[in-house]
PDB file of C-alpha atoms in Angstrom:
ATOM      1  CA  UNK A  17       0.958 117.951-141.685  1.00 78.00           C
ATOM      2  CA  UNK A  18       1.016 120.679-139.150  1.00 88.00           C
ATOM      3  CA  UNK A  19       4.496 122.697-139.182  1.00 93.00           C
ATOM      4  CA  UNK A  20       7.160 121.940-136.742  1.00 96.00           C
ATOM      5  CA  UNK A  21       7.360 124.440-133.790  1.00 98.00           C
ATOM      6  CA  UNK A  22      10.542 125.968-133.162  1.00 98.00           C
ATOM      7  CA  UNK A  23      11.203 128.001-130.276  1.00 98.00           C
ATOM      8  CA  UNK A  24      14.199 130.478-130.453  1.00 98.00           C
ATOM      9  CA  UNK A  25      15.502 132.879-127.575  1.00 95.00           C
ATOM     10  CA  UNK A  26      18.073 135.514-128.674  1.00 92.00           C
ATOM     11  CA  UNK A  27      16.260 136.247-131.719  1.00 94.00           C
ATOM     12  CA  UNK A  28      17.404 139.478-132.709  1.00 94.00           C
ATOM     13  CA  UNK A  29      21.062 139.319-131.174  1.00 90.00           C
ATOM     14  CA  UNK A  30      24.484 138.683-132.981  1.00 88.00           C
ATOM     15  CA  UNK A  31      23.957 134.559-133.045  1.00 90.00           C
ATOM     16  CA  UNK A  32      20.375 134.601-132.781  1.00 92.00           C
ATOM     17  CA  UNK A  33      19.754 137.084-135.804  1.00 95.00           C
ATOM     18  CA  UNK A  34      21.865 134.891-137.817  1.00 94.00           C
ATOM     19  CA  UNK A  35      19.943 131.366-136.692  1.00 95.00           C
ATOM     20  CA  UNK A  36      16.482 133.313-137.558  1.00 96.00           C
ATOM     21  CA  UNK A  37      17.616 134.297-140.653  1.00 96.00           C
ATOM     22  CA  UNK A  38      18.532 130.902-141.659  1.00 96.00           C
ATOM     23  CA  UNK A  39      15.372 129.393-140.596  1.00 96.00           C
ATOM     24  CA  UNK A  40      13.730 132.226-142.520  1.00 95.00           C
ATOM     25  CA  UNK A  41      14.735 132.287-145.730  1.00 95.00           C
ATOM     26  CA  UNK A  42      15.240 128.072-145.675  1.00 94.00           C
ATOM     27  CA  UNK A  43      13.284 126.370-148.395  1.00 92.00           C
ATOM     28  CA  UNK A  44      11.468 124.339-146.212  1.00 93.00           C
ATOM     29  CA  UNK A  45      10.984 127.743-144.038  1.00 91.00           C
ATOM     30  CA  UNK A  46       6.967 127.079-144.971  1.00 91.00           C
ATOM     31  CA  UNK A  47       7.397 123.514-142.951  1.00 94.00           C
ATOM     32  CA  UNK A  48       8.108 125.255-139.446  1.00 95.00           C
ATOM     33  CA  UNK A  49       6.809 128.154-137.311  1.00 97.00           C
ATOM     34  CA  UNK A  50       9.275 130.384-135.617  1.00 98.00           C
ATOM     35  CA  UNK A  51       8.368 131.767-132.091  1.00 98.00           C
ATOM     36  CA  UNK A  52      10.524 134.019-130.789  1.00 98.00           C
ATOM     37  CA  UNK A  53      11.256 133.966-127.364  1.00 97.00           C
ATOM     38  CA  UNK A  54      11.682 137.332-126.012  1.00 95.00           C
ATOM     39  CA  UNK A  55      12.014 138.840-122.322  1.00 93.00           C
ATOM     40  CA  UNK A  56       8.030 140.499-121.695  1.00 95.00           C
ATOM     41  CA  UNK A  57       9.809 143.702-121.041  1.00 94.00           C
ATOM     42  CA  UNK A  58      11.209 143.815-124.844  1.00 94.00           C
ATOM     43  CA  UNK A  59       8.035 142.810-126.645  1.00 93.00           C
ATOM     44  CA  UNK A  60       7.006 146.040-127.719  1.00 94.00           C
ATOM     45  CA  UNK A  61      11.151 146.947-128.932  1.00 96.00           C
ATOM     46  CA  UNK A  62      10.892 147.566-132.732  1.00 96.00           C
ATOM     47  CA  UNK A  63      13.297 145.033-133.549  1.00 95.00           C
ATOM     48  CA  UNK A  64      11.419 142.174-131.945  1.00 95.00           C
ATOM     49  CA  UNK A  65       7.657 143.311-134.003  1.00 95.00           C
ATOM     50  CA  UNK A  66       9.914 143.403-137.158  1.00 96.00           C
ATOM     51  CA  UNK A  67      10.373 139.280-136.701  1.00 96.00           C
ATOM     52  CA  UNK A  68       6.795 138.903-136.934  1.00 94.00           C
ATOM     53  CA  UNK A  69       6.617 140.678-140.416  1.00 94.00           C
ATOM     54  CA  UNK A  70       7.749 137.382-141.487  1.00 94.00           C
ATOM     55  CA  UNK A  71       5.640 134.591-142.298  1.00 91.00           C
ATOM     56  CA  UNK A  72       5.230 131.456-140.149  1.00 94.00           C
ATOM     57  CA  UNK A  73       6.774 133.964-136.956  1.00 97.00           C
ATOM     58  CA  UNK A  74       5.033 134.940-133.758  1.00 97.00           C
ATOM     59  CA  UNK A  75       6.567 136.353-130.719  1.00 97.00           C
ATOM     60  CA  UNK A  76       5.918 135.216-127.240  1.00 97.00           C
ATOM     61  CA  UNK A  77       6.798 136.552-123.558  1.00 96.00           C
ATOM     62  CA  UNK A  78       9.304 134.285-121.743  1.00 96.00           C
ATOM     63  CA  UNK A  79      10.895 135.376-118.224  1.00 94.00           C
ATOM     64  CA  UNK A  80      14.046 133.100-117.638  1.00 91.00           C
ATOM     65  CA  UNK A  81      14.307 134.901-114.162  1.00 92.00           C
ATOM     66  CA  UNK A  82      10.231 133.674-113.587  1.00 95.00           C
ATOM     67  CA  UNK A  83       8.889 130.239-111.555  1.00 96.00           C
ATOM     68  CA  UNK A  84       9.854 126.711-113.065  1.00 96.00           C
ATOM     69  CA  UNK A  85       6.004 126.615-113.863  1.00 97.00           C
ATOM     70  CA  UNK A  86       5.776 130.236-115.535  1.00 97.00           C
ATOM     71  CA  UNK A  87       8.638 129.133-117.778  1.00 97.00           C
ATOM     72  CA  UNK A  88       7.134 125.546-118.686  1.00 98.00           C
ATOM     73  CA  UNK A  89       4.100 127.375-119.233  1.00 97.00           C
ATOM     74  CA  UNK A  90       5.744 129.379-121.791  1.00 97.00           C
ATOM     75  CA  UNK A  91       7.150 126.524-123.475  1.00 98.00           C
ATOM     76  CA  UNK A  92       4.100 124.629-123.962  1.00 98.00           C
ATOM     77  CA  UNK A  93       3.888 123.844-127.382  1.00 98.00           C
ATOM     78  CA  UNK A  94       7.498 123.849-129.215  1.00 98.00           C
ATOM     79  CA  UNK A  95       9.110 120.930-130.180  1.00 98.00           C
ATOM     80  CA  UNK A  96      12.505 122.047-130.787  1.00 98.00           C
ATOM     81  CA  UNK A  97      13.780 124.649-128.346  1.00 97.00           C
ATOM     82  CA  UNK A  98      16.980 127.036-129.525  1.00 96.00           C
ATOM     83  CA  UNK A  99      18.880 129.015-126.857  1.00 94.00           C
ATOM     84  CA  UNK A 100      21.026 131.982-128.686  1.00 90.00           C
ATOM     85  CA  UNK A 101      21.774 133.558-125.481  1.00 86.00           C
ATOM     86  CA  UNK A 102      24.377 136.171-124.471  1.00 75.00           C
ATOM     87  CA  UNK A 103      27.076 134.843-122.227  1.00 68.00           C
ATOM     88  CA  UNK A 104      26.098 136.454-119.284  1.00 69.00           C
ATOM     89  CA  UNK A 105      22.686 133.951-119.001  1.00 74.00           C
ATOM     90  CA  UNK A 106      24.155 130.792-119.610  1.00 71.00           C
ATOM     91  CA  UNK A 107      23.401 129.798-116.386  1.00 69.00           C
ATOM     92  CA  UNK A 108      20.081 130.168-117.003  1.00 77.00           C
ATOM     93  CA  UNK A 109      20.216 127.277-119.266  1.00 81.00           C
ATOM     94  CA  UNK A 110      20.001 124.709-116.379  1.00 86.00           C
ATOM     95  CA  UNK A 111      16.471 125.887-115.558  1.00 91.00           C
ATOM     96  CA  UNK A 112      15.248 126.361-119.259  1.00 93.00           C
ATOM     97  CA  UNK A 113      16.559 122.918-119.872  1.00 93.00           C
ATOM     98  CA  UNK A 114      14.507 121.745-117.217  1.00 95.00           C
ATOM     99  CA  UNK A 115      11.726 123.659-117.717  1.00 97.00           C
ATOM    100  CA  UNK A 116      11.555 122.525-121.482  1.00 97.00           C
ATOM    101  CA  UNK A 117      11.437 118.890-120.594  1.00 97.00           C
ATOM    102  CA  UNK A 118       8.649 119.735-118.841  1.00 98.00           C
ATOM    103  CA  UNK A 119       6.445 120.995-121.204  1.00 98.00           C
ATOM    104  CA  UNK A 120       7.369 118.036-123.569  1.00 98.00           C
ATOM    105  CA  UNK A 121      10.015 120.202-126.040  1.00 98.00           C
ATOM    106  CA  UNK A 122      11.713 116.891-127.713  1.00 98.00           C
ATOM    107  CA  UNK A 123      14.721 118.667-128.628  1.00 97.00           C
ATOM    108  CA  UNK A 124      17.070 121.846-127.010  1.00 95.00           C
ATOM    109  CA  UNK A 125      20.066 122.941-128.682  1.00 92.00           C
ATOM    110  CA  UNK A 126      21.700 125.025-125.711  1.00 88.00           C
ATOM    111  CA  UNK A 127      23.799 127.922-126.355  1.00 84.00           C
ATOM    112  CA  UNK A 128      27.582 127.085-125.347  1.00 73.00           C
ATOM    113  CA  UNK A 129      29.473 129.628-124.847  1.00 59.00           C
ATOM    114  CA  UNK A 130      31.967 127.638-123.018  1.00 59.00           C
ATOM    115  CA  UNK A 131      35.467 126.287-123.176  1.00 60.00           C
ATOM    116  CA  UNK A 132      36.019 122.524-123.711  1.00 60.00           C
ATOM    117  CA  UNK A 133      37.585 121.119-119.572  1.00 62.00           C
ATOM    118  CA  UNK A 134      36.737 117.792-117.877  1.00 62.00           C
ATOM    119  CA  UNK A 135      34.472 117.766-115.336  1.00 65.00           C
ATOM    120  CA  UNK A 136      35.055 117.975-111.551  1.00 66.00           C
ATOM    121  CA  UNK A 137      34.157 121.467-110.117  1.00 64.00           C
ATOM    122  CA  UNK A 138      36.201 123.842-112.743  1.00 60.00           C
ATOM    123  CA  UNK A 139      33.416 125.203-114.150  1.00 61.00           C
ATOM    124  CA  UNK A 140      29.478 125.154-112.641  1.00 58.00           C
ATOM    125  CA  UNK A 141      27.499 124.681-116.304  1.00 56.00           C
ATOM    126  CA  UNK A 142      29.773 122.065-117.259  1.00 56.00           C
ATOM    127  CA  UNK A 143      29.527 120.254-114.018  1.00 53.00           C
TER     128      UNK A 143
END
């Protein structure tokens, strides 16, 4: 069976380290392939080559500021999506979500950063 393809932004951050590392050193980590999601400016940074000293990880360029279609594109191909991204791009969420259901991801576990309030115009992701 071919492994499952996990997508995972925030890869080398505070929550994102700690999600990679899981899925790493799992021991079903040989069932799954990590990609790691990283901005195309940071692919060359030193921590993001470490990841790929791992086995089962690859790194790929995704823009969360590019076109609906550049970031489906992007997608294509993982079949559970993980956001572990900083605070300051949760709104970029809305158009990942989008973007992933698009390119057929069957699961996204969002990053939620965000206080528990009712709906109703308090707070724009929630809403």
């Amino acid at each position: 069976m071919a492994p499952l393809q996990i997508g995972l932004l925030g890869a080398t951050g505070e929550t994102g380290s700690s999600i990679f590392n899981g899925l790493i050193s799992s021991p079903q980590a040989s069932d799954f392939h990590v990609t790691a999601l990283v901005r195309p400016s940071s692919l060359s940074k030193p921590a993001n080559q470490a990841l790929k000293s791992h086995k089962n990880v690859s790194l790929r360029a995704l823009d969360l500021t590019a076109s609906h279609e550049e970031i489906t594109s992007s997608l294509q191909g993982i079949e559970i999506l993980i956001s572990a991204i900083g605070a300051q791009e949760q709104l970029s969420q809305i158009q990942l979500a989008t973007a992933a259901k698009a390119a057929g991801v069957k699961r996204f576990l969002p990053c939620a950063f965000i206080t528990v309030i009712p709906s109703g115009g308090t707070h724009l992701l929630r809403d």
